[in-house]
Coordinates of C-alpha atoms in Angstrom, one line a residue:
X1 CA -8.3 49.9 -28.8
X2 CA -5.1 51.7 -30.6
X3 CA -2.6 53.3 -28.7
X4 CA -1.8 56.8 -29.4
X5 CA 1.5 57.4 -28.6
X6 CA 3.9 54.2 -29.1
X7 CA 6.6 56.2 -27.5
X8 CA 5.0 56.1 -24.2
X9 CA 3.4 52.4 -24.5
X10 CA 6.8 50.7 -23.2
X11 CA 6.8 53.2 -20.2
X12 CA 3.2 52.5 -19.4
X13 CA 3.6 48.8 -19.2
X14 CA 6.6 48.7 -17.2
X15 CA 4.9 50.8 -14.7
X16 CA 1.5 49.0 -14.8
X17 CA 3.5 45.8 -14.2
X18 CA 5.5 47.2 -11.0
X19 CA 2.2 48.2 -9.6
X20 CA 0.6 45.1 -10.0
X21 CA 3.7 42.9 -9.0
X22 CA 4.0 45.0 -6.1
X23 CA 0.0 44.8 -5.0
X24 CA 0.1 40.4 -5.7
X25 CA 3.5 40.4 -3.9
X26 CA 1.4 42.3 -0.4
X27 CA -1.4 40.2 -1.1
X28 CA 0.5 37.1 -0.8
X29 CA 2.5 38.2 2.4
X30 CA -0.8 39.2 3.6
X31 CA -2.8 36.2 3.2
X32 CA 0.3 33.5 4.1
X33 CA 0.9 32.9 0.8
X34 CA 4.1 31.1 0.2
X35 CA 5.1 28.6 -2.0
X36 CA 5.6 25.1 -0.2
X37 CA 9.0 23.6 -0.7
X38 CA 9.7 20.0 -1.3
X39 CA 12.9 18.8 -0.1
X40 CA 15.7 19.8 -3.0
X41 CA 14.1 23.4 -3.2
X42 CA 11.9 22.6 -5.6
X43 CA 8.7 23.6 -5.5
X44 CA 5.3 21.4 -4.5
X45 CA 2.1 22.0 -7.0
X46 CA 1.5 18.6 -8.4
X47 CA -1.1 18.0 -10.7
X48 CA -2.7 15.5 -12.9
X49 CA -1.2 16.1 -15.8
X50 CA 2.0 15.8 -14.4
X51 CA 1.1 12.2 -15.1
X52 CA 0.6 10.4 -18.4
X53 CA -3.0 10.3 -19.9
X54 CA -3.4 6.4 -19.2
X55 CA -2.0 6.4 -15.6
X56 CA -4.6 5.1 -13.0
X57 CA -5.1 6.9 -9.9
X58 CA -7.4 5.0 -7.2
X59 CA -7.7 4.4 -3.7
X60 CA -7.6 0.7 -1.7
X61 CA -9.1 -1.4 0.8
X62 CA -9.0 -5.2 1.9
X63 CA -12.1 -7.1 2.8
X64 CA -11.1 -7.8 6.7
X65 CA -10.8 -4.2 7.2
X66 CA -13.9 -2.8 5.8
X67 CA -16.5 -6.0 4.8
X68 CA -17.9 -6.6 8.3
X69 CA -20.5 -9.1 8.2
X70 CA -17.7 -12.0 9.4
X71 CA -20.2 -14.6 9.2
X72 CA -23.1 -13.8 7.1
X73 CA -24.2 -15.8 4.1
X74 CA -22.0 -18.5 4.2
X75 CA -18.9 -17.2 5.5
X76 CA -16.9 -18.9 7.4
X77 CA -14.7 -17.7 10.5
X78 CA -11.0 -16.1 9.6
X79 CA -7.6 -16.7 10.8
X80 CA -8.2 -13.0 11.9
X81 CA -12.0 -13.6 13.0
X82 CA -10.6 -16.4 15.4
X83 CA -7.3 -14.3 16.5
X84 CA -8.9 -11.1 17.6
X85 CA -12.4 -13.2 19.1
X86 CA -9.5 -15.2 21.1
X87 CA -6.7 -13.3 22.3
X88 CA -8.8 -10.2 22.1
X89 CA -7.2 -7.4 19.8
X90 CA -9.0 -4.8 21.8
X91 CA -11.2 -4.0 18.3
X92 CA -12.1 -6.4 15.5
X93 CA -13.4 -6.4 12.2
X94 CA -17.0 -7.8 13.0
X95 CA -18.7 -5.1 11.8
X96 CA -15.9 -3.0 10.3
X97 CA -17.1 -0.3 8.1
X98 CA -20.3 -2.8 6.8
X99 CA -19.0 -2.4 3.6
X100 CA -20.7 -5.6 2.5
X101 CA -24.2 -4.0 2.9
X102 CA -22.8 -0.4 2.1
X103 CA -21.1 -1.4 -1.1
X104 CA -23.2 0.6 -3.3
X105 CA -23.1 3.2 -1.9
X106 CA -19.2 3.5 -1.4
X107 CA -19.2 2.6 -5.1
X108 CA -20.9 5.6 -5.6
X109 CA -18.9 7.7 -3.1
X110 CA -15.5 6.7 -5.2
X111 CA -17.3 7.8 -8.4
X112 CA -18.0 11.0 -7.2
X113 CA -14.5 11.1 -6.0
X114 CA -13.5 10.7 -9.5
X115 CA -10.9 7.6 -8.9
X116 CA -10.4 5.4 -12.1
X117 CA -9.3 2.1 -10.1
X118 CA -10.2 0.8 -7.1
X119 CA -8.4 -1.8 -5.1
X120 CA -9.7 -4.2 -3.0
X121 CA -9.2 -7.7 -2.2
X122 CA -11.9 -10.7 -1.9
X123 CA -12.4 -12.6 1.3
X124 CA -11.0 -16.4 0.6
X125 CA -13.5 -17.2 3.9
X126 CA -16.4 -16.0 1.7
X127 CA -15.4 -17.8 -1.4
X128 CA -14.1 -21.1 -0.1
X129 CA -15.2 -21.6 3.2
X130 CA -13.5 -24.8 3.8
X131 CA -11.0 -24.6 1.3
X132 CA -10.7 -26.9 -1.9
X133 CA -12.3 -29.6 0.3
X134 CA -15.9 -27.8 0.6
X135 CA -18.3 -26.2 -1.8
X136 CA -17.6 -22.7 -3.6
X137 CA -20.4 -20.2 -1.3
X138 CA -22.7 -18.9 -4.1
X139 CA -23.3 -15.9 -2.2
X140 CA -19.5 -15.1 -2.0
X141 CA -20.0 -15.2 -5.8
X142 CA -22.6 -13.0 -5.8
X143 CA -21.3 -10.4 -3.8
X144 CA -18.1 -9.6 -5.4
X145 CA -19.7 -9.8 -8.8
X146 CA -22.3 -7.3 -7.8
X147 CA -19.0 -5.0 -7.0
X148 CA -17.3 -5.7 -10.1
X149 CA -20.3 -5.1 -12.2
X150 CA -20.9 -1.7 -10.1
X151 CA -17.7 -0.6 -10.5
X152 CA -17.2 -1.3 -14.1
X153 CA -20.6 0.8 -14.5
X154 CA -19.2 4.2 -12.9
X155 CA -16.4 3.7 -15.2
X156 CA -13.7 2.5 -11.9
X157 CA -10.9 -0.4 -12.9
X158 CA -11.2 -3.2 -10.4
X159 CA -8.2 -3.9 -9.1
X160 CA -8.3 -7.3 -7.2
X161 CA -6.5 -8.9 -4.4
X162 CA -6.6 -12.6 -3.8
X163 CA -4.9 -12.5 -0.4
X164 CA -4.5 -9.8 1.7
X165 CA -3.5 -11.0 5.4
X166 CA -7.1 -13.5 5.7
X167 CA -7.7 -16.9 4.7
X168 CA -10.0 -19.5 6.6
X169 CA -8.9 -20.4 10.0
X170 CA -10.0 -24.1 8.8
X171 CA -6.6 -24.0 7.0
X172 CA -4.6 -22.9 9.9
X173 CA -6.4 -25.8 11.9
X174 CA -6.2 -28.4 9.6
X175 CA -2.4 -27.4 8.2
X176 CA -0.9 -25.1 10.2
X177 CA -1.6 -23.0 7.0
X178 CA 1.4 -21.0 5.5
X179 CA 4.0 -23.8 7.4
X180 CA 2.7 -26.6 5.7
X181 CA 3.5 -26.8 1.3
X182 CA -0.4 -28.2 1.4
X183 CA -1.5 -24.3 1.8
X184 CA -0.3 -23.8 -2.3
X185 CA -2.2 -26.1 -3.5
X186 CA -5.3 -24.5 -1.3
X187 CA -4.1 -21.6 -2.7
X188 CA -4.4 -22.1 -6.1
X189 CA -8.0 -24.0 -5.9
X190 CA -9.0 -20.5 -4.3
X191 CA -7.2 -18.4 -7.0
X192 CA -8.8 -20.6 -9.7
X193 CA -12.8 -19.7 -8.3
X194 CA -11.5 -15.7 -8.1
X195 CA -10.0 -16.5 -12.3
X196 CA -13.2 -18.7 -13.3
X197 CA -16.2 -16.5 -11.8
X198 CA -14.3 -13.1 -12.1
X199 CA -11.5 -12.8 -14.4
X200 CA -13.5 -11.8 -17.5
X201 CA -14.4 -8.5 -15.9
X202 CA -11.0 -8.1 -14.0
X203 CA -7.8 -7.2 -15.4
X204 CA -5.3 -6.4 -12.6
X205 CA -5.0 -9.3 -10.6
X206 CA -2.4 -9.3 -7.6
X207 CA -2.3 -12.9 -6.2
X208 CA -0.6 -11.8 -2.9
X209 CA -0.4 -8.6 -0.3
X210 CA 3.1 -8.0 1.5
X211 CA 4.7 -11.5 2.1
X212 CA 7.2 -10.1 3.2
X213 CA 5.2 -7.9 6.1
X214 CA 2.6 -11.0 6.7
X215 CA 6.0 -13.5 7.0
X216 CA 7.6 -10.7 9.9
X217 CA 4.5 -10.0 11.8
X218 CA 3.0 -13.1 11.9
X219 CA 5.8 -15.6 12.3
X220 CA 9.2 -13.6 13.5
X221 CA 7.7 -11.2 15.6
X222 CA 4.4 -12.8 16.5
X223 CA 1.8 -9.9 16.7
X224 CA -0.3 -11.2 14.3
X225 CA -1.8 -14.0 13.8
X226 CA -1.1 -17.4 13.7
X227 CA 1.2 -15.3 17.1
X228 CA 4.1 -17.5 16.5
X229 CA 7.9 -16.3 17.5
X230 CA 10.8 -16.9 19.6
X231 CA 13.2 -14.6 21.7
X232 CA 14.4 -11.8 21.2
X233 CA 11.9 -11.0 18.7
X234 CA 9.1 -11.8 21.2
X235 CA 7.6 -13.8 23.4
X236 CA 5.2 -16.7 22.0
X237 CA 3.6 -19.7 23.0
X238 CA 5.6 -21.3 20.2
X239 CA 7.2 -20.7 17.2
X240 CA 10.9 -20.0 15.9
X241 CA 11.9 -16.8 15.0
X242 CA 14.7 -17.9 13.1
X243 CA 13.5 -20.9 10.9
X244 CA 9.9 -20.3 10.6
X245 CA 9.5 -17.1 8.6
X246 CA 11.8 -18.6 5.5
X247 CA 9.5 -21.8 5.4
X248 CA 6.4 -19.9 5.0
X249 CA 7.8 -17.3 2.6
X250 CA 9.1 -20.4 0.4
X251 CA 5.8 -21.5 0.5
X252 CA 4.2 -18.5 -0.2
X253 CA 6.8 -18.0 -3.4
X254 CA 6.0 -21.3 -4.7
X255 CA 2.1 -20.5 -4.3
X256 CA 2.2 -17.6 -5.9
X257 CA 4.4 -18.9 -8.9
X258 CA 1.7 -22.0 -9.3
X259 CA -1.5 -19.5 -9.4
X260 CA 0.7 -17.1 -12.1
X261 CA 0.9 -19.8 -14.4
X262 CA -2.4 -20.9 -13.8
X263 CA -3.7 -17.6 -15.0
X264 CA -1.5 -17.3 -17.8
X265 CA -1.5 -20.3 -18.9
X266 CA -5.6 -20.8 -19.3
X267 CA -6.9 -17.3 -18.0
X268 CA -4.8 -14.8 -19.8
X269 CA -5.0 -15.8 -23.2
X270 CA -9.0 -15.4 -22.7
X271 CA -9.1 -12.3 -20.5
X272 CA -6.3 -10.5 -21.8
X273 CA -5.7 -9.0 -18.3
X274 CA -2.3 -9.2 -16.2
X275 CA -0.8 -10.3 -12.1
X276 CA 1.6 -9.8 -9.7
X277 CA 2.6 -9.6 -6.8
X278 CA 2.5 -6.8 -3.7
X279 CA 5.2 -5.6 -1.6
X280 CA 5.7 -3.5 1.7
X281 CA 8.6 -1.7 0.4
X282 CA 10.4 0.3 3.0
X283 CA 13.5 2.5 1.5
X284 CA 16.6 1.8 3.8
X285 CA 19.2 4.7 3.9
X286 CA 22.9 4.2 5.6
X287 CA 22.9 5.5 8.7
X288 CA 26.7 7.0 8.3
X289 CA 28.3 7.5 4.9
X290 CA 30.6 4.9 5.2
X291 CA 30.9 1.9 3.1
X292 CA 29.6 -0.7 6.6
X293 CA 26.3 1.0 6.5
X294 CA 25.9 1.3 2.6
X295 CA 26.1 -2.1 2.9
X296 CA 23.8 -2.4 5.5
X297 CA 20.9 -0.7 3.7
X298 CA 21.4 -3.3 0.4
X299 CA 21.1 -6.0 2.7
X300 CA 18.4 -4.7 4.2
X301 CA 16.6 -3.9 1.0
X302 CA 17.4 -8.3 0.1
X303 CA 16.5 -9.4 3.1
X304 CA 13.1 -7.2 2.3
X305 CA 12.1 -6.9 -0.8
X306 CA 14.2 -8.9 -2.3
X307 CA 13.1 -11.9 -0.3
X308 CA 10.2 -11.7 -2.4
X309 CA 10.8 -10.5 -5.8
X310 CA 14.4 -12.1 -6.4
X311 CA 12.8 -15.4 -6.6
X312 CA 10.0 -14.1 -8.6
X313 CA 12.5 -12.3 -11.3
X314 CA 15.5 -14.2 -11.3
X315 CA 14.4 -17.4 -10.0
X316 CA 16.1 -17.1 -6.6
X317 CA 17.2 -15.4 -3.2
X318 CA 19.5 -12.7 -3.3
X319 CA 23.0 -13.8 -2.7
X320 CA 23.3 -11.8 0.4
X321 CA 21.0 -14.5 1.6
X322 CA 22.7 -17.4 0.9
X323 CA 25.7 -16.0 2.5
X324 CA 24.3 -15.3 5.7
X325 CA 21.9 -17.8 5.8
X326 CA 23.4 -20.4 4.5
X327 CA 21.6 -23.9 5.3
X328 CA 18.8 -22.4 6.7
X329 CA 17.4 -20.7 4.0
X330 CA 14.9 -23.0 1.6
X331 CA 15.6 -24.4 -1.7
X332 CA 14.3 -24.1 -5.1
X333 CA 14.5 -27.2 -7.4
X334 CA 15.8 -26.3 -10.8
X335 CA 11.9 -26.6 -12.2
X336 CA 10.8 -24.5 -9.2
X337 CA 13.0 -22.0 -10.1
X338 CA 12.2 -21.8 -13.8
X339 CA 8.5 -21.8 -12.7
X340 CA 8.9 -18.4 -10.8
X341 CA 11.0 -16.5 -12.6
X342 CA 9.4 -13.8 -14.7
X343 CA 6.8 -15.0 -13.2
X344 CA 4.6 -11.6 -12.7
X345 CA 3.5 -9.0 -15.1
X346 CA 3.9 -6.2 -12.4
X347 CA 5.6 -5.2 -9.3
X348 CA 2.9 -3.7 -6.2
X349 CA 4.6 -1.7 -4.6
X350 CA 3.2 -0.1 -0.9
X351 CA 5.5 2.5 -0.1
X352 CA 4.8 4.5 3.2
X353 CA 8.3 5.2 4.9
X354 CA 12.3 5.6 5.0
X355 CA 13.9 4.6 7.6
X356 CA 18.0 4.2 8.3
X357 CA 20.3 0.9 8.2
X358 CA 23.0 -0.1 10.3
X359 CA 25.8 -2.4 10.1
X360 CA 25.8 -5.4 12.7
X361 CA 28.7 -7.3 11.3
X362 CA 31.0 -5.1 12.3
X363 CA 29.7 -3.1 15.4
X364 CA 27.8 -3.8 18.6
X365 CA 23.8 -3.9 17.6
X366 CA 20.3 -4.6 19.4
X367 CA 20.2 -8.0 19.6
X368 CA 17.6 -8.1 17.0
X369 CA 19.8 -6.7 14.1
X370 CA 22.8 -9.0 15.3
X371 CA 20.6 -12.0 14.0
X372 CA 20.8 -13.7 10.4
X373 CA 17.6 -14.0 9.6
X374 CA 18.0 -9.7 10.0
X375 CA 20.9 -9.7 7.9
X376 CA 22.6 -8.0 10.5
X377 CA 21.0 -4.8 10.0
X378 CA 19.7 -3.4 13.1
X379 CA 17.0 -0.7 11.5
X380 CA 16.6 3.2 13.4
X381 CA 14.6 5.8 12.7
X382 CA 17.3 8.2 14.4
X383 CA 20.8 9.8 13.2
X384 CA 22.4 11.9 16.0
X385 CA 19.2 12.5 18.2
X386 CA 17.5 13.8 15.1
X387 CA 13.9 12.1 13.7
X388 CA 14.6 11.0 9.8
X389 CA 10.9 12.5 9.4
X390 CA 8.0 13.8 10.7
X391 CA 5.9 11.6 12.7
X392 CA 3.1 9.6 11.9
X393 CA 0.0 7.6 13.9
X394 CA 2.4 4.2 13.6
X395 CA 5.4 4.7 15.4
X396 CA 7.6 3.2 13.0
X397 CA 6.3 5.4 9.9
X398 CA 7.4 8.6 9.2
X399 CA 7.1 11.5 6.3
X400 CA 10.2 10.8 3.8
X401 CA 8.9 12.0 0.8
X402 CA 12.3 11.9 -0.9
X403 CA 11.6 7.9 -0.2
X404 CA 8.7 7.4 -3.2
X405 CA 11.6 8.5 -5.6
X406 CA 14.4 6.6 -3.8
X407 CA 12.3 3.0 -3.6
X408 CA 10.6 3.8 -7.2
X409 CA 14.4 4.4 -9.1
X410 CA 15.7 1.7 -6.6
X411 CA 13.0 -1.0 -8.1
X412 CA 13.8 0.1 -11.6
X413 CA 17.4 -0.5 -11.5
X414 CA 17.5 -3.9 -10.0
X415 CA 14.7 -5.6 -11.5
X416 CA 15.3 -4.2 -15.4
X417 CA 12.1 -1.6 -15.1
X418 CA 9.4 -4.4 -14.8
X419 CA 6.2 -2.3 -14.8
X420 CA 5.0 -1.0 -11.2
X421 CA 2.1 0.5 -9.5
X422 CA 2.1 1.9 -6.2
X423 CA -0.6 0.1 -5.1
X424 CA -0.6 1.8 -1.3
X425 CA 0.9 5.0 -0.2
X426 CA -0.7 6.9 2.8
X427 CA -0.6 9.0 6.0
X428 CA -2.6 8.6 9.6
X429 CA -2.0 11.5 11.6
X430 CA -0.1 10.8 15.2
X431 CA -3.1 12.6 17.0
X432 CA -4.4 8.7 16.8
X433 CA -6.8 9.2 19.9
X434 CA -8.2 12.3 18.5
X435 CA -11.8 12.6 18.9
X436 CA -12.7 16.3 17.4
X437 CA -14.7 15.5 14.0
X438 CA -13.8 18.7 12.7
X439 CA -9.9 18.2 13.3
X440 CA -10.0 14.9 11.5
X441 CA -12.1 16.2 8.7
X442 CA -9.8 19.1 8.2
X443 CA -6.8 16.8 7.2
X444 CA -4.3 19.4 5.8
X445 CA -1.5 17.2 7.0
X446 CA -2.7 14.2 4.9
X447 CA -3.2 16.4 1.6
X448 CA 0.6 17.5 2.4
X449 CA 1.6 14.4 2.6
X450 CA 0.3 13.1 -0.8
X451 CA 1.4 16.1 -2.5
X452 CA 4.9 15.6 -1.8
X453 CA 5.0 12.1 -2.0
X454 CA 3.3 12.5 -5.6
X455 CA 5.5 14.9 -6.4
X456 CA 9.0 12.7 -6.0
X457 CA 6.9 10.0 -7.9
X458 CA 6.6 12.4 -10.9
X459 CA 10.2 12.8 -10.8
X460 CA 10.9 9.0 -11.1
X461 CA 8.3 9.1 -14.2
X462 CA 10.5 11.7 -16.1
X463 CA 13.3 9.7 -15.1
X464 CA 12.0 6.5 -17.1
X465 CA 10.4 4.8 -14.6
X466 CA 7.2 2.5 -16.0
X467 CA 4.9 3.0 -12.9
X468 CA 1.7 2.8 -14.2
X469 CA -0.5 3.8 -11.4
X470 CA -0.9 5.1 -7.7
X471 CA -3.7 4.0 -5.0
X472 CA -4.4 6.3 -1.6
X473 CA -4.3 4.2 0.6
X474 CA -7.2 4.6 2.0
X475 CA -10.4 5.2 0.5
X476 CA -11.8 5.6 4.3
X477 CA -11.1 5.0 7.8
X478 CA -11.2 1.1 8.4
X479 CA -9.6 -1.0 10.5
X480 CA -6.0 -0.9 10.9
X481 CA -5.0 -4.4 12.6
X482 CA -3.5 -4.4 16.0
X483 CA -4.1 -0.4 15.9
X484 CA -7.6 -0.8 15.4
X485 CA -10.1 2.3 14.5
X486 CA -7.7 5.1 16.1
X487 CA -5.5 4.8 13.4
X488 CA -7.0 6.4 10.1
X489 CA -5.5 6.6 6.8
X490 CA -9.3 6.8 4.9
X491 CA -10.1 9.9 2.9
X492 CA -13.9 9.5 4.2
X493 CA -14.2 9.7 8.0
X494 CA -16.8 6.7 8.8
X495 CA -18.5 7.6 12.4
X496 CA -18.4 4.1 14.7
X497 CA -21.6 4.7 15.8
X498 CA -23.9 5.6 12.4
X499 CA -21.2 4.1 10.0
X500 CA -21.6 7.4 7.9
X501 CA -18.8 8.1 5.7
X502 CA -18.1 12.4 5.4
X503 CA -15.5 13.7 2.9
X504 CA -12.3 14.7 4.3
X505 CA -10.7 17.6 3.1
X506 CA -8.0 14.6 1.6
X507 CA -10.9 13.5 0.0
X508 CA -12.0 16.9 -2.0
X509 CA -8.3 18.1 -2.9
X510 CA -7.9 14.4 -4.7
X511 CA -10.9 15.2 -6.3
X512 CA -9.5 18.4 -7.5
X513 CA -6.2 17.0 -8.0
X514 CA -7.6 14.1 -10.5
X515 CA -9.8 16.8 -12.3
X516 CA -6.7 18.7 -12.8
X517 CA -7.6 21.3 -10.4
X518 CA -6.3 20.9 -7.3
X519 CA -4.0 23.8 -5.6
X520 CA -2.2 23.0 -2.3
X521 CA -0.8 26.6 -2.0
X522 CA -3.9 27.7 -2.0
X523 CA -5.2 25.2 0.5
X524 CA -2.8 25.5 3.1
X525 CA -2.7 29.3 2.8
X526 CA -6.1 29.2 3.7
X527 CA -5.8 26.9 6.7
X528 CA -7.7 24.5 4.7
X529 CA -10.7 26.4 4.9
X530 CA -11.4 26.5 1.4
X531 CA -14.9 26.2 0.4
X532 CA -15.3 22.7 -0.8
X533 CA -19.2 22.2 0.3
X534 CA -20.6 21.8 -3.4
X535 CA -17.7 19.9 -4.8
X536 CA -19.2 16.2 -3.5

């Protein structure tokens, strides 16, 4: 249509765009709408393509946690099977989520979803029952290939595990497992089945989940098993606090380089795929701005994280721990230490929470953070009365979305950009005993969470980081350890009684999110009643 008076046009628009600026701006204040801030001011609309094109988005498991079936088909009892079935964990994963019967149809759940990679680790009790001195179970085999072949059919990257917290309680018997430098060599026979019967299907191989969490919980503070410690980090039948925990990480390190060059040096070259390693990887802040306490939080970070991935880059501990360890800490031989460092393609990295360090060297601490094996770092969640975040369902997790950026750039600096993927990041509401289906199904909190904590990862892409993928952690409500089922972190809600999984509203804003779609704004504006009933 031609205007017929260009003298007016100018005055026209500038009216028609008041009037409509004025009636979006009343719509907005009418409906709630405002835009939600991330820390720094900056505003919180994440989207896909905010990533690049070949980044892999997935969600994560681990076979203790969501198989079930703990002794069907040749399966023989884990170190976790025989924990909770003795001491009694209150729950256990007997049954789980049955997702070695329900496979399929979770397959087909997460390619609705619209994930690219899925994470999940293989039971070494289903594999090698009795370790390298039994028979490989055939219909171990069987199921995980039936997985990988599934998965590989919707299109989904498996992303496989080796070891994630559960090995046959045969070894714990027979060895002592992690104590004894006989568990590497178990370790690799089990790591060589996963290579030979899997690894021309499966390119993302991580050999080991959170050594450094695994090493804390199970042999300094005791709560899981083998339930080994000393005071004043609890109180065990047996165990040392002090000592223990470097001897199985040593051991641990030294499996973990011999399985790397086992695949590299006769997988790799076939498959063409690529391993590391996975690490809990709290960010540690200084609780004062003073030089004590930013001291404290790089000690806290060695005695960490680095405790696992010095050795595996460099060849070594961090200095930090030879000073304050001294004696006590293990030793690498000169061809140990050539044989783990570089020794992993990629850095895991499962980042949940932030939390503040304190100097113990120089001030009065717990008696916890006044130890060596702590660094003396006594770790708070608290700076003058005041939470560092909101909180969670696990009382020592809480929302520091600044923390994906802070632990991403941190990563990058000190160990020259090796390629990372955060291969867990997720949130479980503190409501942990809620029973209300439609509150947990109505997980606003959870898509906030995500949001921002995708957000601060974007940032650290721009910035040059070379993180390569992220993983929800996870894909549904399982069983979370010593917490049990109260805890959820799962996108599906799975119903104890039926074992029916039911999309979250977490679950259809990812699916928005990974189509490009997704609009937390709009979302919480609503209340999170936005219809999503066709979407899965």
């Amino acid at each position: 249509m031609k205007m017929k008076s260009k003298s007016k046009s100018p005055f026209i628009f500038l009216l028609l765009f008041i009037i409509c600026a004025c009636a979006l701006v009343l719509e907005a204040s009418n409906n709630g709408h405002r835009p939600f801030k991330m820390e720094g001011n900056e505003e919180l609309h994440i989207k896909r393509s905010d990533f690049p094109d070949g980044f892999l988005f997935g969600a994560a498991t681990s076979s203790y946690q969501v198989e079930g079936a703990y002794l069907e088909d040749g399966k023989s009892l884990s170190n976790w099977d025989a924990f909770c079935h003795s001491v009694g964990c209150g729950e256990n994963g007997d049954v789980a989520d049955d997702h070695y019967h329900l496979f399929l149809e979770d397959i087909d759940m997460m390619h609705s979803l619209g994930i690219k990679a899925y994470r999940f680790s293989i039971s070494w009790a289903r594999i090698l029952p009795r370790g390298k001195s039994g028979e490989v179970n055939t219909a171990g085999i069987t199921f995980y290939n039936e997985i990988i072949d599934n998965l590989i059919l919707k299109g989904i990257e498996p992303f496989v595990t080796m070891h994630h917290f559960d090995f046959p309680q045969e070894l714990e018997v027979k060895y002592g497992s992690w104590l004894n430098p006989e568990m590497q060599e178990e370790f690799v026979v089990f790591t060589e089945s996963c290579y030979k019967y899997f690894g021309d299907r499966v390119k993302y191989w991580i050999t080991i989940n959170e050594p450094n969490l695994f090493t804390k919980e199970a042999y300094e503070s005791g709560v899981f098993p083998p339930a080994r410690c000393s005071e004043p980090f609890g109180n065990c039948l047996t165990g040392n606090s002090d000592v223990e925990p470097l001897i199985v990480m040593h051991n641990m390190l030294l499996a973990n380089g011999k399985a790397t060059k086992l695949y590299h040096d006769s997988y790799q070259p076939k498959h063409g795929g690529s391993i590391g390693i996975v690490v809990s990887c709290l960010m540690y802040e200084p609780l004062t701005n003073t030089d004590l306490d930013r001291k404290a939080a790089e000690r806290a970070f060695a005695f960490d994280i680095g405790w696992v991935l010095d050795p595996l880059i460099y060849g070594d501990y961090p200095e930090e721990m030879h000073k304050y360890l001294g004696s006590r800490l293990p030793s690498f031989s000169l061809e140990e230490k050539n044989l783990l460092k570089n020794s992993i393609d990629f850095i895991g990295i499962n980042h949940y929470s932030t939390l503040y360090a304190k100097d113990c060297i120089n001030s009065s601490c717990s008696s916890i953070g006044a130890r060596a094996i702590q660094g003396f770092v006594d770790i708070t969640e608290e700076r003058d009365g005041v939470l560092i975040g909101e909180r969670t369902g696990l009382e020592e997790l809480f929302v520091v979305p600044r923390g994906m950026e802070e632990i991403v750039n941190h990563i990058k600096i000190r160990y020259n950009n090796k390629p990372m993927f955060i291969t867990e990041n997720g949130y479980s509401s503190p409501d942990v005993y809620e029973e209300r289906v439609d509150k947990i199904l109505n997980d606003v909190k959870r898509i906030e969470f995500h949001s921002k904590y995708l957000a601060f990862l974007a940032k650290s892409l721009r910035n040059g980081a070379d993180v390569r993928g992220y993983f929800v952690w996870s894909l549904m409500d399982g069983y979370e350890w010593l917490q049990g089922y109260d805890v959820r972190f799962g996108l599906y809600y799975v119903d104890r009684e039926t074992l029916i999984r039911s999309p979250k509203l977490s679950a259809k804003w990812y699916k928005e999110f990974l189509m490009n779609k997704s609009d937390l704004i709009d979302m919480k504006a609503s209340g999170g009643r936005r219809s999503f009933q066709n979407m899965l």
